[in-house]
Amino acid sequence: MLSPFKEGFNSPFPARIPASVFHPQSLFSSGGVLLDFAVPNLFQDAAGQVPVIDPGDPVGRVLDGRGSTVFVAPSDAARPTYTGGGLSFDGVDDMLTAPAQVVREVFMVVSGMSGGTGADGVYPLFSEATVNRNYVHVINDRRISLDGTTSTAGAAAVGLAPYEPGTLDGENITLSSGNMLSDTPVIISVVIPNGVEMANIGYLRASNTDYRNHFNLHHLIAFADQISDEDREQVIRYLADKTGAAL
């Protein structure tokens, strides 16, 4: 016999909450960054007077989706370009910077990496204001996971370096070009137990050299504290749904 009740409608059984209802905003307790590059949060100038409207517009100011952080380009020449689905950094002088804040878990969706200025094969994603060390990189076929602590006390960067260990006074691991050099978005999951002060996007300074990265950034979520395994999987699925990145 069929029940006279519909689930969730005058029913003793609660309605199921679809996965699409989840939003990472619910996981923030203190601090952190949420950049989805929605047009209302983008401006062509650092002062926030000229809104971004169309793909191809330069981006000089990005508002955090939580209303707590503002990233700006340090000069007009350093402005990345709005693509319609994120920002494109040219690998020459593009970067964004914000007041540093400690983060311990970061998710980024990137595509189209093809190097940049500074030295062969350095792909900075984000860094502290002054960088001396890189993180250890662990890579798998479908998703790139960076997990480690700085090799010594001091500033740090998170990025990709597809060449021998030891460069930049840190430890690097060989990068499969099939993962990062394609136009298909890839989810990068970063766990930093001791925390790192996020200040720059697309830029790092190490060994008295400036490094920049040519890449597309589609989404960035950074938490002040590590989140649970279950919540981590929800964030990854959310980003895959939003950006088309492969799981």
CSV table of C-alpha atoms in Angstrom, one decimal, residues 14 19 31 58 97 118 126 148 159 177 187 197 217-218 226 247:
chain,number,residue,atom,x,y,z
A,14,PRO,CA,12.5,14.7,6.8
A,19,ALA,CA,24.2,17.8,-2.5
A,31,GLY,CA,39.0,33.8,9.2
A,58,PRO,CA,41.3,43.8,-16.2
A,97,THR,CA,47.8,40.7,-2.7
A,118,GLY,CA,61.6,33.9,-12.6
A,126,PHE,CA,49.9,31.5,-3.3
A,148,GLY,CA,53.5,19.2,4.3
A,159,GLY,CA,53.1,25.9,-5.7
A,177,SER,CA,52.5,17.8,-17.4
A,187,ILE,CA,41.2,20.7,-8.0
A,197,GLU,CA,50.0,33.4,6.1
A,217,LEU,CA,42.2,30.5,-11.3
A,218,HIS,CA,38.5,29.5,-11.2
A,226,GLN,CA,41.6,22.2,9.0
A,247,LEU,CA,37.0,14.2,-9.5
